[in-house]
Amino acid sequence: MPIVLDFDLESALSQINLPVDWLGLREVQETTSTWYLRDRLPQANGRSFSHGIMVEVLVNGQFGYSSTNNPHQIQQAVKQAYQQAVAASRFSIHKFTTAQRPAAIGKYYSNSEKNQVITSGEVNDLLRQICETLKVGDRIVQTSAYVQTTETQVHFVSSNGSDLRQGFQTIATDYAATAQDRNIIQRRSDSGQMARCNQAGLEVLKVENLLERVKQIGEQAVELLSAAECPTMTTDLLLDPDQMLLQIHESIGHPLELDRILGDERNYAGSSFVKATDFGNLQYGSELMNVTFDPDVPGEYANYRFDDVGMKAEKEFLIKDGKLLRGLGSLESQARSQILGTASARACSWNRPTIDRMANLNLEPGTDSLTDLISSIEHGIYMQSNRSWSIDDYRRKFQFGCEYAQLIENGKITKTVRNPNYRGITTSFWQGLKRIGDRSTLGIFGSPFCGKGEPNQVIRVGHA
């Protein structure tokens, strides 16, 4: 993906004449295209465009920020950021240095099959066909098909020599059918709402089995109408990757964010049960549990080479053999907490400063096939596709609802049940981990809706 941006950042940088310790300019241009049909009828066909620059300065050990979408006002924005940093430095709780802003030079571009040219009309035709395929019978009362693509281009330069260019092409899809029989209503989607997210382009719509997958969504929605209610019991639980994505996100990702542990997010997004002294000591889960921050999984939603302040992104184990080793924290949070972190300073737009965020957060594969997993369970339940979630402010107690579940009895799947949900406590849940599927069971999913921060930032995350 070629980078063609309008602002001359190098020239703007050379014209700044203020006594700053460090200055960074991050230009972001983003184009988002949306197609949405309900019951074969178009609901949204649109394109949005955003382009601007974030200015960041370091003065007296304190960062200051400003932003503008006018290339002629960059110097004014730098002055505003400088004044903000000077004023804030009188009240700072930590003195930062240029070590939190390393000089970085490099490029990264999403891999996308450019030979797969699909017109907007063809996308609408496909979504209409998907709606028709979802309606497997009269009991399907609503169908929907949604596609959103985003092209993001970023150029980052700094006073200490950084020059980074990154280009991202992402796609998120959502297909769903709602079935009704008198007062029973069941909705089935394509692995949960907006869970099928990839760093790719419209070529993902060309997969051969797409309509087969879509037909199964409609059939399972109808199947759930006559299914028994999920029984209440304490039992073994087998989670599909499309539900594990929310389990990883809520009970591992958020509690390991260092700004939560430091208390920065308590006012809005909550805190964490994890303490600074837990790193290197806490047995978070069983010895089978290995969780990585991995920015380089082909096709995963949040791949990148550098975070938004220039730290190089590399695969790191957050949890290894069940033991907590590392947090999700930027260079600032690492300096304040003295805890190892990751290249996870991320911002959702040109008019937002970076904060500690998840990116690709994955549960590493184990050694069992899906058949092995099922046959190992004498009595249990297999749940798929998130429908609802609830977790307390400290990320300790949780409850998740799923769309679809099947009972497992004597090592075999027996019958489908509806309205399944499960609840637990984070560490006892993960310490009870018995088996993990091998690479043949690996599913790569994500979410475009991870919200955090004041002012709010909604960012893209991936989970495998």
XYZ file of C-alpha atoms in Angstrom:
464
model
C 0.000 0.000 0.000
C 1.768 3.211 -1.113
C 1.892 6.087 1.343
C 0.815 9.398 -0.187
C 0.186 12.065 2.444
C -0.224 15.811 2.024
C 1.656 17.306 4.968
C 5.382 18.067 4.677
C 6.325 16.880 8.157
C 10.076 17.167 7.682
C 9.772 20.820 6.668
C 7.388 21.553 9.552
C 9.774 19.883 11.985
C 12.728 21.986 10.794
C 10.796 25.234 11.304
C 9.987 24.700 14.980
C 11.946 27.053 17.229
C 10.874 26.236 20.782
C 12.980 24.904 23.696
C 11.486 21.406 23.662
C 13.383 18.285 24.725
C 11.610 16.250 22.046
C 8.994 16.810 19.361
C 6.946 14.266 17.415
C 4.525 14.734 14.515
C 2.159 11.882 13.611
C 0.074 12.283 10.455
C -2.864 9.901 10.004
C -5.113 9.573 6.967
C -8.000 7.091 7.067
C -10.709 6.137 4.585
C -13.564 3.883 5.700
C -16.106 2.287 3.344
C -19.313 0.655 4.600
C -21.906 -1.612 2.963
C -24.942 -2.792 4.948
C -28.066 -4.658 3.812
C -31.016 -5.838 5.896
C -33.534 -8.260 4.394
C -31.882 -7.720 0.980
C -32.474 -3.943 1.148
C -29.556 -1.461 1.298
C -29.336 0.378 4.634
C -25.945 2.054 4.273
C -23.504 2.571 1.440
C -21.001 5.204 2.363
C -17.452 6.364 2.688
C -15.857 8.563 5.352
C -12.502 10.309 5.301
C -10.317 11.625 8.113
C -6.923 13.342 7.894
C -4.889 15.290 10.420
C -1.821 15.446 12.597
C -1.053 14.816 16.269
C 1.645 17.007 17.798
C 3.479 15.764 20.875
C 6.249 17.532 22.802
C 8.394 16.703 25.821
C 9.252 19.669 28.075
C 10.609 19.543 31.620
C 9.892 15.825 31.776
C 6.228 16.241 30.809
C 4.425 15.436 27.554
C 2.043 17.921 25.971
C -0.348 17.358 23.055
C -2.228 19.216 20.365
C -3.705 18.346 16.979
C -4.794 19.973 13.750
C -6.144 19.034 10.340
C -4.729 22.191 8.764
C -1.144 21.888 7.453
C -0.692 25.661 7.887
C -1.395 25.450 11.631
C 1.238 22.917 12.658
C 3.455 25.538 14.287
C 0.490 26.892 16.237
C -0.371 23.367 17.389
C 3.233 22.828 18.523
C 3.059 26.041 20.545
C -0.175 24.899 22.210
C 1.378 21.521 23.086
C 4.461 23.289 24.445
C 2.389 25.585 26.669
C 0.374 22.624 27.905
C 3.518 20.645 28.793
C 5.080 23.613 30.613
C 1.910 24.134 32.669
C 1.508 20.434 33.410
C 5.151 19.951 34.413
C 4.492 21.817 37.671
C 2.181 18.997 38.728
C 3.851 15.970 37.142
C 3.983 12.689 39.053
C 6.818 11.306 36.926
C 9.610 12.967 34.956
C 9.905 11.398 31.506
C 12.961 11.475 29.244
C 13.681 10.943 25.564
C 14.221 7.259 26.433
C 10.411 6.993 26.224
C 10.578 8.190 22.601
C 13.226 6.100 20.789
C 14.456 7.118 17.355
C 12.971 4.693 14.833
C 13.134 4.376 11.071
C 11.143 1.818 9.111
C 8.132 0.866 7.017
C 5.223 -1.561 7.282
C 2.394 -2.295 4.834
C -0.486 -4.743 5.097
C -0.381 -7.730 2.777
C -3.406 -7.633 0.505
C -4.204 -9.334 -2.792
C -4.339 -6.299 -5.055
C -5.236 -8.461 -8.052
C -8.626 -9.116 -6.439
C -10.561 -6.104 -7.711
C -14.139 -6.006 -6.425
C -16.447 -3.111 -7.261
C -18.907 -1.552 -4.824
C -21.762 -2.940 -6.922
C -20.340 -6.449 -6.658
C -20.117 -6.090 -2.870
C -23.795 -5.093 -2.723
C -24.752 -7.990 -4.998
C -22.869 -10.417 -2.743
C -24.502 -9.040 0.412
C -27.913 -9.399 -1.228
C -27.079 -13.017 -2.037
C -25.933 -13.556 1.561
C -29.282 -12.239 2.866
C -31.114 -14.614 0.504
C -28.971 -17.538 1.667
C -29.522 -16.710 5.344
C -33.290 -16.946 4.885
C -33.513 -20.717 4.968
C -37.249 -20.693 5.759
C -40.259 -18.679 6.886
C -39.151 -18.709 10.513
C -36.204 -16.478 9.636
C -37.723 -13.046 10.320
C -34.643 -10.886 9.699
C -31.354 -11.162 7.856
C -28.430 -8.758 7.720
C -25.088 -8.513 5.962
C -22.412 -5.934 6.714
C -18.929 -5.179 5.388
C -16.577 -2.403 6.440
C -13.120 -1.745 5.020
C -10.578 0.774 6.275
C -7.373 2.032 4.713
C -5.062 3.832 7.145
C -1.826 5.609 6.319
C 0.525 6.880 9.023
C 3.689 8.979 8.823
C 5.621 9.720 12.015
C 8.697 11.934 12.375
C 10.488 13.251 15.434
C 13.206 15.668 16.441
C 15.548 12.789 17.342
C 15.425 11.255 13.874
C 12.343 9.022 13.684
C 10.839 8.496 10.242
C 8.152 5.796 10.176
C 5.650 5.013 7.444
C 2.963 2.383 7.974
C -0.057 1.435 5.878
C -2.930 -0.751 7.078
C -5.795 -2.318 5.156
C -8.477 -3.942 7.299
C -11.875 -5.525 6.801
C -14.656 -6.516 9.194
C -17.765 -8.492 8.223
C -20.963 -9.478 9.978
C -23.718 -11.769 8.715
C -26.682 -12.677 10.922
C -30.123 -14.305 10.888
C -32.902 -13.924 13.469
C -35.472 -16.709 13.805
C -38.784 -16.579 15.635
C -41.403 -19.116 16.724
C -44.151 -17.421 18.750
C -42.396 -15.915 21.798
C -39.036 -17.627 21.178
C -36.477 -15.500 19.322
C -32.956 -16.641 18.497
C -30.198 -14.818 16.644
C -27.226 -16.566 15.062
C -24.296 -14.727 13.535
C -21.041 -15.463 11.749
C -18.930 -16.216 14.854
C -20.360 -13.359 16.922
C -21.005 -9.708 16.158
C -18.205 -8.281 13.981
C -15.808 -11.017 15.136
C -14.545 -11.817 11.651
C -11.950 -9.068 11.306
C -8.751 -9.298 9.300
C -5.873 -7.198 8.125
C -6.738 -7.744 4.486
C -8.927 -6.330 1.731
C -12.128 -7.245 -0.073
C -10.454 -10.415 -1.360
C -11.647 -12.159 1.833
C -15.171 -12.016 0.397
C -14.070 -14.423 -2.348
C -13.613 -17.459 -0.077
C -15.142 -20.588 -1.613
C -17.135 -21.761 1.404
C -18.698 -18.372 2.236
C -22.268 -19.192 1.209
C -22.084 -22.633 2.862
C -21.061 -20.916 6.090
C -23.861 -18.381 5.682
C -26.480 -21.089 5.098
C -25.397 -22.829 8.307
C -25.988 -19.578 10.217
C -29.617 -19.532 9.098
C -30.093 -23.249 9.788
C -28.662 -22.959 13.291
C -30.902 -19.985 14.083
C -33.930 -22.148 13.222
C -32.452 -25.128 15.096
C -32.201 -23.060 18.292
C -35.973 -22.398 18.288
C -36.708 -26.021 19.222
C -33.604 -26.618 21.345
C -33.854 -27.132 25.089
C -32.696 -24.410 27.470
C -29.097 -24.741 28.600
C -29.069 -26.618 31.930
C -27.669 -25.050 35.100
C -24.646 -27.016 36.285
C -20.966 -26.997 37.177
C -19.210 -28.881 34.410
C -16.370 -28.976 31.900
C -16.502 -26.160 29.355
C -15.139 -26.304 25.813
C -14.896 -22.864 24.182
C -14.716 -22.271 20.449
C -12.083 -19.747 19.261
C -14.869 -17.279 18.379
C -15.865 -17.141 22.061
C -12.322 -17.421 23.374
C -11.613 -14.096 21.675
C -13.828 -12.290 24.235
C -12.525 -14.424 27.101
C -8.939 -13.459 26.234
C -9.892 -9.834 25.661
C -11.774 -9.249 28.902
C -10.042 -11.522 31.423
C -6.437 -11.275 30.187
C -6.029 -8.219 27.969
C -7.711 -5.510 30.007
C -6.427 -6.554 33.443
C -2.833 -6.590 32.140
C -2.931 -2.995 30.844
C -0.356 -1.137 32.914
C -2.267 2.157 32.966
C -5.147 0.345 34.708
C -2.757 -1.170 37.210
C -1.276 2.303 37.805
C -4.798 3.665 38.392
C -5.072 5.916 35.337
C -8.264 4.283 34.018
C -10.235 3.861 37.255
C -12.483 6.834 36.547
C -13.829 5.384 33.306
C -12.738 1.946 32.123
C -11.921 0.471 35.527
C -8.911 -0.916 37.332
C -7.388 -4.400 37.648
C -7.076 -7.146 40.228
C -3.450 -7.540 39.086
C -0.856 -5.816 41.298
C 2.619 -4.655 40.319
C 4.117 -7.322 42.598
C 2.271 -10.082 40.702
C 4.579 -9.893 37.670
C 7.030 -12.763 37.838
C 5.079 -14.333 40.701
C 1.366 -14.821 39.991
C 0.269 -18.198 38.641
C -2.399 -16.743 36.366
C -3.429 -20.075 34.894
C -2.441 -23.707 34.536
C 0.937 -24.674 33.082
C -0.744 -25.131 29.677
C -1.479 -21.401 29.448
C 0.801 -19.398 27.150
C -0.384 -15.950 26.066
C 1.536 -13.740 23.646
C 1.489 -10.202 22.364
C 2.171 -10.938 18.691
C 2.057 -8.138 16.077
C 3.065 -10.361 13.145
C 0.438 -13.090 12.611
C -0.573 -13.211 8.914
C -4.012 -11.676 8.495
C -4.584 -10.845 12.162
C -6.414 -7.567 12.714
C -3.837 -5.533 14.681
C -0.535 -6.295 12.966
C 2.064 -3.495 12.893
C 5.838 -3.010 12.901
C 6.045 -0.049 15.319
C 3.611 1.409 17.828
C 2.514 5.033 17.549
C 5.502 6.446 19.432
C 8.134 4.437 17.565
C 8.747 1.392 19.775
C 9.450 -1.679 17.630
C 6.739 -4.302 18.001
C 7.943 -7.840 18.674
C 6.349 -11.052 19.888
C 6.459 -11.253 23.692
C 5.118 -13.777 26.180
C 2.822 -12.078 28.679
C 2.048 -15.374 30.395
C 4.295 -18.421 30.035
C 3.490 -21.838 31.521
C 0.730 -20.088 33.424
C 2.982 -17.540 35.142
C 2.456 -13.799 34.658
C 5.600 -12.188 33.210
C 4.800 -8.966 31.382
C 2.104 -6.304 31.058
C 0.507 -4.432 28.185
C 2.069 -1.032 28.612
C 3.766 1.747 26.676
C 7.261 3.050 27.357
C 5.751 5.696 29.672
C 3.883 3.116 31.748
C 6.932 0.862 31.843
C 9.037 3.758 33.183
C 6.450 4.619 35.851
C 5.738 1.049 36.973
C 9.142 -0.572 36.396
C 7.237 -3.480 34.813
C 8.124 -4.988 31.436
C 5.610 -4.045 28.745
C 5.093 -4.162 24.997
C 4.972 -1.865 21.970
C 1.390 -0.951 22.764
C 1.204 2.857 22.740
C -1.675 3.246 20.303
C -4.086 5.987 19.274
C -7.331 5.554 17.357
C -7.019 8.739 15.295
C -4.919 11.798 14.488
C -6.695 13.791 17.209
C -5.997 11.398 20.077
C -2.791 10.900 22.124
C -1.494 7.364 22.612
C -2.552 5.237 25.587
C -1.854 1.636 26.638
C -3.813 -0.700 24.348
C -4.089 -4.297 23.326
C -3.182 -5.237 19.776
C -2.901 -8.940 18.797
C -3.242 -10.905 22.022
C -3.235 -14.671 21.475
C -3.571 -17.933 23.381
C -0.849 -20.118 21.899
C -1.950 -23.512 20.473
C -1.687 -26.736 22.451
C -1.476 -30.342 21.271
C -5.056 -31.648 20.946
C -7.299 -31.878 17.899
C -10.960 -30.915 18.241
C -11.843 -34.629 18.277
C -9.357 -35.167 21.116
C -10.846 -32.274 23.089
C -14.411 -33.542 22.754
C -13.548 -37.187 23.452
C -11.712 -36.201 26.659
C -14.908 -34.805 28.215
C -17.204 -37.169 30.054
C -19.823 -34.532 30.713
C -19.651 -30.934 29.529
C -20.772 -28.282 27.108
C -19.313 -26.763 23.933
C -20.106 -23.049 23.489
C -19.667 -20.859 20.414
C -19.975 -17.190 19.419
C -20.262 -14.448 21.999
C -23.636 -12.823 22.560
C -23.151 -10.865 25.799
C -20.540 -10.150 28.416
C -20.278 -8.674 31.884
C -17.157 -8.264 34.007
C -16.481 -6.210 37.120
C -14.266 -3.101 37.296
C -11.298 -5.135 38.530
C -11.690 -7.793 35.821
C -12.022 -10.449 38.498
C -15.557 -11.863 38.129
C -17.143 -12.406 34.717
C -20.227 -13.762 32.999
C -20.497 -14.472 29.266
C -23.457 -15.447 27.134
C -23.087 -17.361 23.852
C -25.304 -17.865 20.816
C -24.979 -21.608 20.355
C -24.052 -24.594 22.507
C -23.978 -28.379 22.390
C -23.922 -30.877 25.226
C -21.019 -33.335 25.424
C -21.764 -36.704 27.009
C -19.334 -39.617 27.227
C -16.931 -37.963 24.798
C -19.530 -37.209 22.129
C -21.658 -34.217 21.147
C -25.280 -35.141 21.785
C -27.732 -32.252 21.455
C -27.996 -28.516 20.916
C -29.105 -26.184 23.734
C -30.053 -22.516 23.604
C -29.283 -19.426 25.706
C -26.014 -20.788 27.100
C -23.924 -18.727 29.495
C -21.131 -19.334 31.964
C -19.547 -17.446 34.818
C -16.340 -17.630 36.804
C -13.452 -15.886 38.535
C -10.510 -15.021 36.305
C -7.586 -16.788 37.976
C -9.524 -19.875 39.106
C -10.983 -20.151 35.593
C -7.584 -20.088 33.904
C -5.994 -22.287 36.570
C -8.617 -24.880 35.616
C -7.372 -24.999 32.016
C -7.029 -28.719 31.103
C -6.440 -28.844 27.345
C -5.839 -26.474 24.406
C -6.529 -27.201 20.756
C -3.640 -27.619 18.329
C -2.943 -25.482 15.247
C -5.689 -27.256 13.308
C -8.211 -25.674 15.713
C -6.683 -22.179 15.655
C -9.164 -19.424 14.826
C -8.100 -15.824 14.145
C -10.728 -13.267 15.092
C -10.884 -9.713 16.417
C -12.981 -6.709 17.327
C -13.214 -3.158 15.966
C -14.927 -1.986 19.166
C -12.371 -1.935 22.005
C -13.226 1.263 23.876
C -11.128 3.005 26.478
C -9.801 6.393 27.558
C -11.066 9.920 28.095
C -11.734 11.277 25.521
C -12.895 7.891 24.296
C -10.852 5.885 21.830
C -12.261 2.887 19.945
C -9.516 0.741 18.477
C -8.997 -2.499 16.515
C -7.719 -5.598 18.329
C -7.003 -9.163 17.224
C -7.245 -12.449 19.148
C -6.270 -15.956 18.010
